[in-house]
Structures are given as structure tokens and as C-alpha cells.
């Protein structure tokens, strides 16, 4: 496993050069670059976005991105975008883990879409894809202009070579690649699989900490950004691009990963979820799960997210005279869940690592019958909820499964039977 160097600090104005002198000092765009590089700005928020939301990066590269041209439609894929012309279900859905592909696939060929919401053309909502790859991309590169990509690995180690440098991720970590950044993602282990959230909306940022104060939850210092690295020379490569829900490919005579130096705050990053400083009740009652929000993509309405990325990490449960599992719930927001490892505390069976569940707006959900029984009878001593990592993509927009996901053999026809044993206990 390669030992990579990283820069630390969420949303910092990072700067890094792979060759001494490649990063101009004192200005962004000199008349002539001292090493003959091209200057290119990447804006992932509008020029006029407020300062605390503004994201952009200056790249110093061997050839500019305009050298990529001649894109042709590419239809040999299973990637879909919102809006999806299927029914938005008003019933709880759950999928067992998908088996690995029967073919040897690289990252891009292995991508397939499970759900999407909002509208990719208006930069609202998101899509959830799965990947399961067992070979490197070689001379293929990929980017999506439709959103930033949040990787949630379930198994295997993956090296992500991006325009701005390299990230190595494994289960328990996440990576985020901003909209438009070109990359290739290669398994380091024999195969790797996981979830990808393609966030069409505003870039993910840290949630407000409110009365918790200056520290806690995901701390800025624990986010790691790559140092500059580049591929030089001439060779025939293929660049696959996603834009407005369609995919295209072009051939080029050089690698698009040709950025020798960069400075800015819009760059790929990774984060180890074990660094998340979880807060919980030390008196009574189960807090709202928003207390476990790692990153949020705000919508135009304050506090109503396009996407909240929420985790359910190992933690202590100590609440007194309290039903400790998650409560029964109906939510205006829509909840898509996945599991990286272990067991989720509202479900004992049927929700496995790599599996998924979907509870759209106002779809009732909550602990299965067996968990209700144990939750109402357990001795309430301090308990470590351990060896588990579940997560949720929560959104203001209802998720629509793709046709392939809605007709998949992994869709569990009897999911709602997990609540069948909830008999009345009313005893006035
Ligand atoms: Fe919920």
C-alpha cells in the first residue's frame, strides 16, 4: 500500500507543487509561466458566491483542458441521472448486497445507478451509484460535470489518481472529488466495491456546530488533500465525461492528469470516519440523527439539505429511562441508507454490508419487531455500540430507483414484514 503525503484542513487555501518553481508567487496568472506551464482556473462555485462558500482552484498544467475535444456519445454504460422516469415509491424498500460482477471490470465500467432524485439539469438532488471493480483503468480517465463524487468504500483499497494528486482510500474512509475533476480510480487489492453519491447540488461542507462550539463532529484538521502529482509525455488515452446526464468519450494524445502545481480550496479530499467526534445524549432520549452529520450540501432553504451525509459510528449508549434504538419515524426528508460494516442498531437481520434501504418522504420506518422487544426490556446500563458503520444520504428530494434497481433480485420483497410482529400493548 503506497505511503502518500497529504495536506490537511477542510476548505483551506492549499498550495502544492510537484516541481520546484511551478507555483507562481504573488499572483495567479503571470504573463509567461516560468516553467512554460499553462494557467487554468477551475471554478466549482459561481465567481460571485459569498466568500465562505466560494470554491476555486488555480492549476498550472502541461496543456490546458481545452486540448480535450472531439467528444462523441458513449452509451456503453449503466450510469443514470435524475429525473428517472420511474415511480417514486411510497413504501419502504431494501436491497440485499449486490453480488460482484461476473466480468473483470474497471471502475467506470462497474458503475451502475440505484436511485436518483432532483434534476441533474438544474443542479439539484443527487444519484447513488455502486462500484465493484477488479482491474485498473489503465489509459482511461473519467470526470463528471454533473456533480461531486462522494466515495463510501465497503471493501478493498483504492488508489484515486486525480488532476490534483493521489488519494488512497479504504473502508472506514470517504473521499470527495469535486465536480469536473478528472481522475482514474484503481483497485489496490484484488477488487474493491462501495457506494458513490453523485451530488448535483452545492459542494459538501461542514455542518454548523451551533452550541457545541468550535470543535467536534468532523473537525477541519482531519480532512486530507493530495499533494500535486502529474503524468507527462505522449500516449493515447481515453477520456470519459458525464455532462447533463449523458456520457461522452474522446481520445487524447496525453494524460489529462498533467497539473504540475495548484493552489486553491476546491480539490479532492479524504476523511477517516473514525476521526468523527460523535456527540450523543448523556441524560435521556435518542437525539435526532442529524447529530451525526459529517458533511452537508445545503439547498436554497436554510437547514433543508440537498444532501446530508450522516454516519452511525461506534459510540456509547448511556441514556437513562429511554428507548435507546432509533425511534419510529416519519420524515419530510427522504432517507437512503447503506452499511459499511457490522450491524445497524434498528435492524438485526436483512440489512447487510453493501445493502441499502430507502424510506422516502413520510414513509414510516423504525426498529423491527425484535429490536422493539429488546429495546423495551433491556437493562439500561452503559453499552458500547461497536464494530458498526452505517450511513445515510438524506435529501429534501424523494429518491427514485432506476428500473434495474426496482427489478433487481436484490430488492427484498418482504422487507416490511420486519415490522409484522408489532402487536398492540395498550393496557388501559
Ligand atoms: Fe428516519
Coordinates of C-alpha atoms and ligand atoms in Angstrom, one line a residue:
X1 CA 0.0 0.0 0.0
X2 CA 1.7 3.3 -1.1
X3 CA 2.5 5.7 1.6
X4 CA 1.1 9.0 0.4
X5 CA 1.6 12.5 1.6
X6 CA -1.4 14.8 2.3
X7 CA -2.2 18.4 3.1
X8 CA -4.6 18.9 6.0
X9 CA -7.5 21.2 6.6
X10 CA -11.0 21.3 5.2
X11 CA -11.6 24.1 2.6
X12 CA -8.2 25.6 3.2
X13 CA -6.4 27.6 0.6
X14 CA -3.9 24.8 -0.1
X15 CA -0.9 25.1 -2.4
X16 CA 1.4 22.4 -3.7
X17 CA 3.9 21.9 -6.5
X18 CA 5.4 18.7 -7.8
X19 CA 8.3 20.6 -9.4
X20 CA 10.0 23.5 -7.6
X21 CA 9.1 26.8 -9.2
X22 CA 5.9 25.6 -10.8
X23 CA 3.7 27.6 -8.4
X24 CA 3.7 31.3 -9.2
X25 CA 4.2 33.5 -6.2
X26 CA 2.3 36.7 -5.6
X27 CA -0.2 36.3 -8.5
X28 CA -2.2 33.7 -10.1
X29 CA -1.8 34.3 -13.8
X30 CA 1.7 35.6 -14.8
X31 CA 2.2 36.7 -18.4
X32 CA 4.6 33.8 -19.0
X33 CA 4.8 30.9 -16.7
X34 CA 8.5 30.4 -15.6
X35 CA 8.4 26.7 -16.4
X36 CA 6.2 27.0 -19.5
X37 CA 3.0 25.7 -17.9
X38 CA -0.5 26.8 -18.8
X39 CA -2.6 28.5 -16.2
X40 CA -6.2 27.4 -15.8
X41 CA -8.8 28.2 -13.1
X42 CA -11.3 25.6 -12.0
X43 CA -14.4 27.2 -10.5
X44 CA -16.8 24.9 -8.7
X45 CA -18.9 27.7 -7.3
X46 CA -20.0 30.8 -9.1
X47 CA -17.5 33.7 -9.1
X48 CA -19.9 35.7 -7.0
X49 CA -20.6 33.0 -4.3
X50 CA -20.1 34.5 -0.9
X51 CA -16.6 34.3 0.4
X52 CA -17.2 31.5 2.9
X53 CA -18.9 29.4 0.2
X54 CA -16.6 30.2 -2.7
X55 CA -14.5 27.3 -4.2
X56 CA -12.0 27.5 -6.9
X57 CA -8.5 26.3 -7.7
X58 CA -5.7 27.6 -10.0
X59 CA -4.0 24.8 -11.9
X60 CA -0.6 25.0 -13.6
X61 CA -0.6 22.3 -16.3
X62 CA 1.4 21.0 -19.2
X63 CA -1.5 21.5 -21.6
X64 CA -4.8 23.2 -20.8
X65 CA -8.1 21.3 -20.6
X66 CA -9.2 22.8 -24.0
X67 CA -6.9 20.2 -25.5
X68 CA -9.6 17.7 -24.8
X69 CA -12.0 17.8 -27.7
X70 CA -13.9 15.6 -30.2
X71 CA -16.3 14.1 -27.6
X72 CA -18.7 11.6 -29.0
X73 CA -21.7 10.0 -27.3
X74 CA -20.8 6.9 -25.2
X75 CA -23.7 4.6 -24.5
X76 CA -21.9 1.5 -23.2
X77 CA -22.6 2.2 -19.5
X78 CA -25.1 1.7 -16.7
X79 CA -24.9 5.2 -15.2
X80 CA -28.2 7.1 -15.0
X81 CA -29.2 10.6 -13.9
X82 CA -32.3 12.3 -12.4
X83 CA -35.0 12.7 -13.3
X84 CA -35.6 9.0 -13.6
X85 CA -38.9 8.1 -15.3
X86 CA -40.0 5.5 -12.8
X87 CA -42.3 5.6 -9.9
X88 CA -41.1 7.3 -6.7
X89 CA -42.2 4.6 -4.2
X90 CA -44.2 5.4 -1.1
X91 CA -43.2 2.2 0.6
X92 CA -40.1 1.1 2.4
X93 CA -37.6 -0.6 0.2
X94 CA -34.5 -2.6 1.0
X95 CA -31.9 -4.3 -1.2
X96 CA -29.5 -7.1 -0.3
X97 CA -25.9 -6.6 -1.3
X98 CA -25.3 -6.9 -5.0
X99 CA -23.0 -9.8 -5.9
X100 CA -19.8 -8.9 -7.7
X101 CA -19.9 -8.7 -11.5
X102 CA -19.1 -11.9 -13.4
X103 CA -16.7 -10.0 -15.6
X104 CA -13.5 -8.2 -14.8
X105 CA -14.4 -4.6 -14.8
X106 CA -12.7 -1.3 -14.2
X107 CA -14.2 1.4 -12.0
X108 CA -16.1 3.2 -14.8
X109 CA -17.5 0.1 -16.4
X110 CA -18.6 -1.2 -13.0
X111 CA -20.6 1.9 -12.1
X112 CA -24.4 1.4 -12.0
X113 CA -27.1 3.6 -10.6
X114 CA -29.5 2.6 -7.9
X115 CA -31.5 5.8 -7.2
X116 CA -31.5 9.4 -8.1
X117 CA -33.5 12.5 -7.2
X118 CA -33.9 16.1 -8.1
X119 CA -32.8 17.1 -11.6
X120 CA -29.3 16.9 -12.9
X121 CA -30.0 19.8 -15.4
X122 CA -30.9 22.2 -12.6
X123 CA -28.1 21.1 -10.3
X124 CA -30.5 19.8 -7.6
X125 CA -30.5 16.4 -5.9
X126 CA -28.2 13.5 -6.3
X127 CA -27.7 10.0 -7.6
X128 CA -26.4 6.9 -5.8
X129 CA -24.2 4.5 -7.7
X130 CA -22.4 1.3 -6.8
X131 CA -19.0 0.3 -8.0
X132 CA -17.3 -3.1 -7.9
X133 CA -14.1 -3.2 -9.9
X134 CA -11.2 -5.6 -10.1
X135 CA -8.9 -4.0 -12.7
X136 CA -7.2 -0.7 -13.2
X137 CA -8.4 1.9 -15.6
X138 CA -5.1 1.9 -17.5
X139 CA -5.3 4.7 -20.1
X140 CA -8.9 5.7 -19.3
X141 CA -9.9 8.7 -17.3
X142 CA -13.3 10.0 -16.1
X143 CA -15.0 13.1 -14.8
X144 CA -18.5 14.2 -14.2
X145 CA -19.6 17.8 -14.8
X146 CA -22.9 16.9 -13.1
X147 CA -21.7 16.7 -9.5
X148 CA -19.1 16.0 -7.0
X149 CA -18.5 12.3 -6.1
X150 CA -18.6 11.1 -2.6
X151 CA -16.9 7.6 -2.3
X152 CA -18.0 5.3 0.6
X153 CA -15.9 2.2 0.3
X154 CA -17.2 -1.1 1.6
X155 CA -14.3 -3.5 0.7
X156 CA -10.8 -3.2 -0.8
X157 CA -8.3 -0.4 -1.1
X158 CA -8.5 2.1 -4.0
X159 CA -6.0 4.5 -5.4
X160 CA -7.6 7.5 -6.9
X161 CA -5.3 9.4 -9.2
X162 CA -6.7 12.9 -9.8
X163 CA -5.7 16.0 -11.6
X164 CA -4.7 17.5 -8.3
X165 CA -2.9 14.4 -6.9
X166 CA -3.5 11.0 -5.3
X167 CA -5.8 9.7 -2.6
X168 CA -5.7 6.2 -1.2
X169 CA -9.0 5.1 0.5
X170 CA -10.2 2.0 2.2
X171 CA -13.4 1.0 4.2
X172 CA -13.9 3.4 7.1
X173 CA -12.8 6.4 5.0
X174 CA -14.5 8.5 2.5
X175 CA -13.3 10.6 -0.5
X176 CA -14.8 13.5 -2.3
X177 CA -13.9 14.5 -5.8
X178 CA -15.2 17.9 -6.9
X179 CA -17.4 18.4 -10.0
X180 CA -15.3 18.3 -13.1
X181 CA -12.0 16.9 -11.7
X182 CA -10.6 14.3 -13.9
X183 CA -9.4 11.1 -12.4
X184 CA -8.9 7.3 -12.6
X185 CA -9.8 5.0 -9.7
X186 CA -7.9 1.7 -9.4
X187 CA -8.2 -1.2 -7.0
X188 CA -5.0 -1.8 -5.0
X189 CA -6.4 -5.0 -3.6
X190 CA -7.8 -7.7 -5.9
X191 CA -11.1 -5.9 -6.0
X192 CA -13.0 -3.2 -4.3
X193 CA -16.6 -2.1 -4.0
X194 CA -18.6 0.6 -2.4
X195 CA -21.2 3.3 -2.8
X196 CA -20.9 6.6 -4.7
X197 CA -23.1 9.6 -4.1
X198 CA -23.0 12.0 -7.1
X199 CA -24.1 15.3 -5.5
X200 CA -25.7 17.5 -8.1
X201 CA -26.1 20.4 -5.6
X202 CA -23.9 22.8 -3.7
X203 CA -20.5 21.4 -2.7
X204 CA -20.4 19.4 0.5
X205 CA -19.4 21.4 3.5
X206 CA -19.2 21.0 7.3
X207 CA -22.5 21.5 9.1
X208 CA -22.7 24.3 11.7
X209 CA -21.8 23.2 15.1
X210 CA -24.2 25.5 16.9
X211 CA -24.0 25.4 20.7
X212 CA -21.5 22.6 20.5
X213 CA -18.9 25.2 19.9
X214 CA -15.7 25.4 17.9
X215 CA -14.8 21.7 18.0
X216 CA -16.5 18.4 17.5
X217 CA -18.2 16.3 14.9
X218 CA -15.9 16.3 11.8
X219 CA -13.0 18.6 12.6
X220 CA -11.4 20.6 9.8
X221 CA -7.9 19.4 10.5
X222 CA -8.8 15.7 9.8
X223 CA -9.6 16.3 6.1
X224 CA -6.7 15.3 3.9
X225 CA -5.9 16.8 0.5
X226 CA -3.5 15.5 -2.1
X227 CA -0.1 17.0 -3.0
X228 CA 0.4 17.8 -6.7
X229 CA 1.4 14.8 -8.9
X230 CA 1.3 14.6 -12.7
X231 CA 1.6 12.3 -15.7
X232 CA 3.8 13.7 -18.5
X233 CA 4.6 12.5 -22.0
X234 CA 2.6 11.4 -25.0
X235 CA 0.4 8.4 -25.2
X236 CA -3.1 7.6 -26.4
X237 CA -5.7 7.9 -23.7
X238 CA -9.5 7.9 -23.5
X239 CA -11.4 10.5 -21.5
X240 CA -15.0 9.7 -20.5
X241 CA -17.1 12.7 -19.5
X242 CA -20.5 12.9 -17.9
X243 CA -22.5 16.1 -18.6
X244 CA -26.2 16.8 -18.2
X245 CA -27.0 13.1 -17.7
X246 CA -25.2 12.0 -20.9
X247 CA -21.8 10.3 -21.3
X248 CA -19.2 11.1 -23.9
X249 CA -15.8 9.9 -24.8
X250 CA -12.8 11.4 -26.5
X251 CA -9.3 10.2 -27.3
X252 CA -6.3 12.4 -26.5
X253 CA -2.6 12.1 -27.0
X254 CA -1.7 12.9 -23.4
X255 CA -2.8 12.2 -19.9
X256 CA -5.3 14.8 -18.5
X257 CA -3.6 14.4 -15.2
X258 CA -1.0 16.9 -16.2
X259 CA -1.3 19.5 -13.4
X260 CA 2.2 20.2 -12.0
X261 CA 1.2 22.7 -9.3
X262 CA -2.1 24.0 -7.9
X263 CA -3.4 26.4 -5.3
X264 CA -7.0 26.8 -4.1
X265 CA -9.7 25.4 -1.9
X266 CA -11.6 23.2 -4.5
X267 CA -9.7 19.9 -4.5
X268 CA -10.3 16.2 -3.8
X269 CA -10.1 15.2 -0.2
X270 CA -10.4 12.2 2.1
X271 CA -11.5 11.7 5.6
X272 CA -11.3 8.9 8.1
X273 CA -14.7 8.4 9.6
X274 CA -13.1 7.1 12.8
X275 CA -12.0 10.7 13.4
X276 CA -15.6 11.8 13.7
X277 CA -16.2 13.1 17.2
X278 CA -19.6 11.7 17.9
X279 CA -21.9 13.5 20.3
X280 CA -24.9 11.8 22.0
X281 CA -27.3 12.1 24.9
X282 CA -25.7 11.7 28.3
X283 CA -29.1 12.1 30.0
X284 CA -32.2 10.8 28.3
X285 CA -33.9 10.3 24.9
X286 CA -32.4 9.5 21.5
X287 CA -31.2 12.6 19.7
X288 CA -32.1 13.4 16.1
X289 CA -29.7 11.6 13.7
X290 CA -28.6 15.0 12.3
X291 CA -26.2 15.0 15.3
X292 CA -24.1 12.5 13.2
X293 CA -23.9 14.7 10.1
X294 CA -20.4 14.6 8.6
X295 CA -20.9 16.8 5.6
X296 CA -23.9 18.7 4.2
X297 CA -24.8 20.1 0.8
X298 CA -27.2 22.9 1.6
X299 CA -30.2 23.8 -0.6
X300 CA -31.6 27.3 -1.1
X301 CA -33.8 26.8 2.0
X302 CA -31.9 27.2 5.3
X303 CA -31.5 23.9 7.2
X304 CA -33.1 21.8 4.5
X305 CA -30.4 19.9 2.8
X306 CA -29.9 18.8 -0.8
X307 CA -27.8 16.1 0.8
X308 CA -26.8 15.3 4.4
X309 CA -24.1 12.6 4.7
X310 CA -24.8 11.1 8.1
X311 CA -23.0 8.2 9.8
X312 CA -23.8 5.9 12.6
X313 CA -20.4 5.1 14.0
X314 CA -19.2 3.2 17.1
X315 CA -20.3 5.1 20.2
X316 CA -21.5 4.7 23.7
X317 CA -25.2 4.5 24.5
X318 CA -25.9 5.7 28.1
X319 CA -29.4 7.3 28.0
X320 CA -31.5 6.6 31.1
X321 CA -35.2 5.6 31.1
X322 CA -35.1 5.8 27.3
X323 CA -36.0 3.6 24.4
X324 CA -32.4 3.5 23.0
X325 CA -32.8 2.3 19.4
X326 CA -33.9 4.8 16.8
X327 CA -37.5 5.8 17.3
X328 CA -40.3 5.2 14.9
X329 CA -40.2 7.9 12.4
X330 CA -42.0 9.7 9.5
X331 CA -39.9 12.4 7.9
X332 CA -40.4 15.1 5.3
X333 CA -36.9 14.4 4.2
X334 CA -36.1 11.2 2.3
X335 CA -33.6 8.7 3.7
X336 CA -31.3 6.4 1.7
X337 CA -29.2 4.1 3.9
X338 CA -26.2 1.9 3.4
X339 CA -23.9 -0.2 5.7
X340 CA -20.2 -0.4 5.5
X341 CA -19.6 -2.9 8.3
X342 CA -21.3 -4.6 11.2
X343 CA -25.0 -4.2 12.1
X344 CA -27.3 -1.2 12.2
X345 CA -28.9 -0.8 15.6
X346 CA -32.5 -0.6 14.3
X347 CA -32.2 -3.9 12.3
X348 CA -30.8 -7.2 13.4
X349 CA -31.1 -9.1 10.1
X350 CA -31.6 -8.4 6.4
X351 CA -29.6 -5.2 6.3
X352 CA -26.0 -6.3 5.4
X353 CA -22.8 -4.5 4.5
X354 CA -23.2 -3.4 0.9
X355 CA -27.0 -3.5 1.2
X356 CA -29.3 -0.5 1.0
X357 CA -32.7 0.8 2.3
X358 CA -34.9 3.6 1.1
X359 CA -37.5 5.5 3.1
X360 CA -38.9 8.3 1.0
X361 CA -40.7 11.3 2.4
X362 CA -43.4 10.4 5.0
X363 CA -42.7 6.7 4.6
X364 CA -42.9 5.2 8.1
X365 CA -39.8 3.3 9.3
X366 CA -38.1 2.3 12.5
X367 CA -36.9 -0.6 14.6
X368 CA -38.0 -4.0 13.5
X369 CA -40.2 -6.1 15.9
X370 CA -37.2 -7.9 17.6
X371 CA -35.4 -4.6 18.2
X372 CA -38.6 -3.2 19.8
X373 CA -38.8 -6.1 22.1
X374 CA -35.1 -5.9 23.2
X375 CA -35.2 -2.1 23.4
X376 CA -38.2 -2.1 25.7
X377 CA -36.8 -4.8 28.0
X378 CA -33.1 -4.3 28.1
X379 CA -31.3 -3.3 31.3
X380 CA -30.1 0.2 30.7
X381 CA -26.5 0.0 31.6
X382 CA -23.8 1.9 29.6
X383 CA -23.4 0.0 26.3
X384 CA -20.8 0.3 23.6
X385 CA -22.3 0.1 20.1
X386 CA -19.3 -1.2 18.5
X387 CA -18.0 -2.8 15.2
X388 CA -20.5 -1.0 13.1
X389 CA -20.6 1.7 10.5
X390 CA -23.9 2.6 8.8
X391 CA -24.6 5.8 6.9
X392 CA -27.4 7.8 5.4
X393 CA -27.8 10.0 2.4
X394 CA -30.7 12.3 3.5
X395 CA -32.3 14.6 1.0
X396 CA -35.2 17.0 0.6
X397 CA -36.0 15.3 -2.7
X398 CA -37.7 11.9 -3.0
X399 CA -35.4 9.2 -4.4
X400 CA -36.5 7.3 -7.5
X401 CA -35.0 3.8 -8.1
X402 CA -33.7 3.0 -11.5
X403 CA -35.6 0.4 -13.5
X404 CA -32.7 -2.0 -12.9
X405 CA -32.7 -1.5 -9.2
X406 CA -36.5 -1.7 -9.0
X407 CA -36.5 -5.0 -10.8
X408 CA -33.3 -6.3 -9.2
X409 CA -33.4 -9.8 -7.5
X410 CA -31.6 -8.0 -4.6
X411 CA -34.8 -6.0 -3.8
X412 CA -36.3 -7.7 -0.8
X413 CA -40.0 -8.4 -1.4
X414 CA -40.7 -9.0 2.2
X415 CA -38.8 -6.1 3.9
X416 CA -42.0 -4.6 5.5
X417 CA -42.5 -8.0 7.3
X418 CA -39.8 -7.0 9.7
X419 CA -42.5 -4.9 11.5
X420 CA -45.2 -7.6 11.3
X421 CA -44.8 -8.6 14.9
X422 CA -45.6 -5.1 16.3
X423 CA -48.8 -6.1 18.2
X424 CA -50.8 -3.7 20.4
X425 CA -49.6 -3.5 24.0
X426 CA -52.1 -0.9 25.1
X427 CA -53.4 -1.8 28.6
X428 CA -55.5 1.0 30.0
Ligands
LIG1 FE1 -35.7 8.3 9.8

